Amino acid sequence: MSLRHTIQFGLAVLSLSWLCFAAPAAADDSKARARALFNQGVTEFEAGNPRAALQSFESAYRLAPHPAVRVNMANCFEQLGRFVEAKFNYERFLEESGDSVSPEQLSEVEVTLARLSAQIGTLIVSAQPANAVLRVDGVIPKRLPTGGVQLPTGRYEIALSADGFREAQRTIMIVGQEETRIDVRLEPEPNLDLVAAPLPEPAVADDEVRDEEEEAPPPEEQELAPAGKSRRTLIWVAAGATGSFAVGLAVTGGLSLAARQEFEEAVEASNDPRRAPAEREGLRADGIAAADRANRLALVSDIFLVSTVVAAGATLLIWLVDRKAEKRTAMRAAPMGLRERGGGGLVLGGKF
C-alpha cells in the first residue's frame, strides 16, 4: 500500500476515533449519525464510487467537523477530476490540523498539492461592461480574491452577459500553472425604432385641387429630377456596402470555423497518450494559437454582421423614401391653355 493510501486510512481511523470519543454526551446522536455516514463513505470509496462517498463525507463533516475528513473529501474530488476542490480541501486540512500534522503526513500532502497545482490553470477575464456575468460551461464559477478563476487543464466554453448587451461566447484552453487572459467587449443590443407609417392626406375638394394646380409652377421648374437621382445614388451605395459587408462576414466566418476545427483537432491529438510529451505539448500550443485566432475572427465576423444589418436597413429605408417620393410625383396636374382646347381642363402626366 502506498504512503498516500496509508495516510488516508490512518486519517480515517483517526477520524473514527475522534467521532467516537471526542464529543460530549449531549451530542451522541449527531456523532452516531456522523460516524455512520463516515463508515458509509469509506465503503463507497473502496467500492469505486467516489461521487456517493463524497456526499457521505460532506454530510459527516457538517454533523461533526474534523480536519481528517477533509483528506477523504479531497481524495473523492481528485478521483472525480475536480482538482481545484481537491486542492482546497488539502489546504484546509493543513490549516485546521495545525501542529497536529506529522512530518510524514505534511510531506505527503505537500507532494499531492504540488501535483494538483500542476494541473490547474488560471483564467483572467477583462470585460466591458465591468458588471458582466461570467459563466464557465454554463456555471458561474467561484472567483479568487484577485478576480481570476482556477480551472483544471482542458477546454471550456465561456459566456459573458449583461443587461442591455448581447451575450458573448468564447472557447478557451486552460493549461496547468499558466494564466489565460481574454478581453471581451460586449456589443449593445440594437435599439430599433419603428418608422411611423405616413398619415393619409386629407381629402381636398376638386375646386381646391384645381386652384392649387393653377398656382403651382410648371413641372419643368420644380427640379425634382436631381433629388431623385441623389436618392438612387444613395441606394446603390448602401446596397454595395451591404454586399461588401456580407462577403466579409462569409470569409471571416469560414476562417473562424476552420480555426475552431483546427483547435478541436489539436486538443484531441494532445490528449492522445500514445504521443510523446514534447509532441503533445507542441499540439497544445498549436491548439491555444488556433483558439485565439478563432476568437479574433469571430469578433471580426460579429462586426461584419452588425455592419451588414445596418447597411441593409439603410438601403431599405432609402428605397422606401424614394418610393414614397415617386408616388407623390407620379401624378401631376398641369393646366391646359384655354385657347388650345377651347375651355378649361387638366392634362395628367406622369409614370404608370
CSV table of N, CA, C and O in Angstrom, one decimal, residues 13 20 51 55-56 62 74 122 139 151 167 178 229 264 272 282 325-326 337:
chain,number,residue,atom,x,y,z
A,13,VAL,N,-9.0,6.2,10.4
A,13,VAL,CA,-9.0,5.6,11.8
A,13,VAL,C,-9.0,6.7,12.8
A,13,VAL,O,-9.8,6.7,13.8
A,20,CYS,N,-15.9,9.0,17.8
A,20,CYS,CA,-16.4,8.1,18.9
A,20,CYS,C,-16.3,8.7,20.3
A,20,CYS,O,-17.1,8.5,21.1
A,51,ARG,N,-18.3,9.6,-6.1
A,51,ARG,CA,-19.3,10.6,-6.0
A,51,ARG,C,-20.2,10.4,-4.8
A,51,ARG,O,-20.5,11.3,-4.1
A,55,GLN,N,-20.5,12.6,-1.0
A,55,GLN,CA,-21.8,13.1,-0.3
A,55,GLN,C,-21.8,12.6,1.1
A,55,GLN,O,-22.2,13.4,2.0
A,56,SER,N,-21.4,11.4,1.4
A,56,SER,CA,-21.4,10.8,2.7
A,56,SER,C,-20.4,11.6,3.6
A,56,SER,O,-20.7,12.0,4.7
A,62,ARG,N,-20.4,18.0,8.1
A,62,ARG,CA,-21.3,19.0,8.6
A,62,ARG,C,-21.8,18.7,10.0
A,62,ARG,O,-22.1,19.6,10.8
A,74,ALA,N,-11.0,15.3,-0.1
A,74,ALA,CA,-10.1,15.7,-1.2
A,74,ALA,C,-9.8,14.5,-2.1
A,74,ALA,O,-9.7,14.7,-3.3
A,122,THR,N,-5.2,29.3,-14.5
A,122,THR,CA,-6.0,30.4,-14.0
A,122,THR,C,-6.5,31.2,-15.2
A,122,THR,O,-5.8,31.5,-16.2
A,139,VAL,N,-21.9,27.4,-15.8
A,139,VAL,CA,-21.9,27.6,-14.4
A,139,VAL,C,-21.2,28.9,-14.0
A,139,VAL,O,-20.1,29.1,-14.5
A,151,LEU,N,-9.1,26.7,-12.9
A,151,LEU,CA,-9.8,25.6,-13.6
A,151,LEU,C,-8.7,24.5,-13.9
A,151,LEU,O,-7.6,24.8,-14.2
A,167,GLU,N,-25.0,38.7,-25.5
A,167,GLU,CA,-24.1,37.7,-24.9
A,167,GLU,C,-22.9,37.4,-25.8
A,167,GLU,O,-23.1,37.2,-27.0
A,178,GLU,N,-0.5,28.0,-15.8
A,178,GLU,CA,-0.5,29.1,-16.7
A,178,GLU,C,-1.7,30.0,-16.6
A,178,GLU,O,-2.8,29.5,-16.2
A,229,LYS,N,-32.3,61.5,-58.4
A,229,LYS,CA,-31.0,60.9,-58.8
A,229,LYS,C,-30.2,60.7,-57.5
A,229,LYS,O,-29.4,59.7,-57.4
A,264,GLU,N,-10.0,22.1,-32.2
A,264,GLU,CA,-10.5,20.9,-31.6
A,264,GLU,C,-9.6,19.7,-32.0
A,264,GLU,O,-9.4,18.8,-31.2
A,272,ASP,N,-3.9,12.5,-26.7
A,272,ASP,CA,-3.5,11.1,-27.1
A,272,ASP,C,-2.3,10.6,-26.3
A,272,ASP,O,-1.2,11.1,-26.4
A,282,GLY,N,3.6,20.5,-28.0
A,282,GLY,CA,3.5,21.4,-29.2
A,282,GLY,C,2.1,21.4,-29.7
A,282,GLY,O,1.7,22.5,-30.2
A,325,ALA,N,-41.5,59.2,-52.5
A,325,ALA,CA,-41.4,60.4,-53.3
A,325,ALA,C,-41.9,60.2,-54.7
A,325,ALA,O,-42.5,61.1,-55.3
A,326,GLU,N,-41.6,59.0,-55.3
A,326,GLU,CA,-42.1,58.7,-56.6
A,326,GLU,C,-43.6,58.7,-56.7
A,326,GLU,O,-44.3,59.2,-57.6
A,337,GLY,N,-54.0,75.3,-71.7
A,337,GLY,CA,-54.3,76.6,-72.2
A,337,GLY,C,-55.8,76.6,-72.7
A,337,GLY,O,-56.2,75.7,-73.5
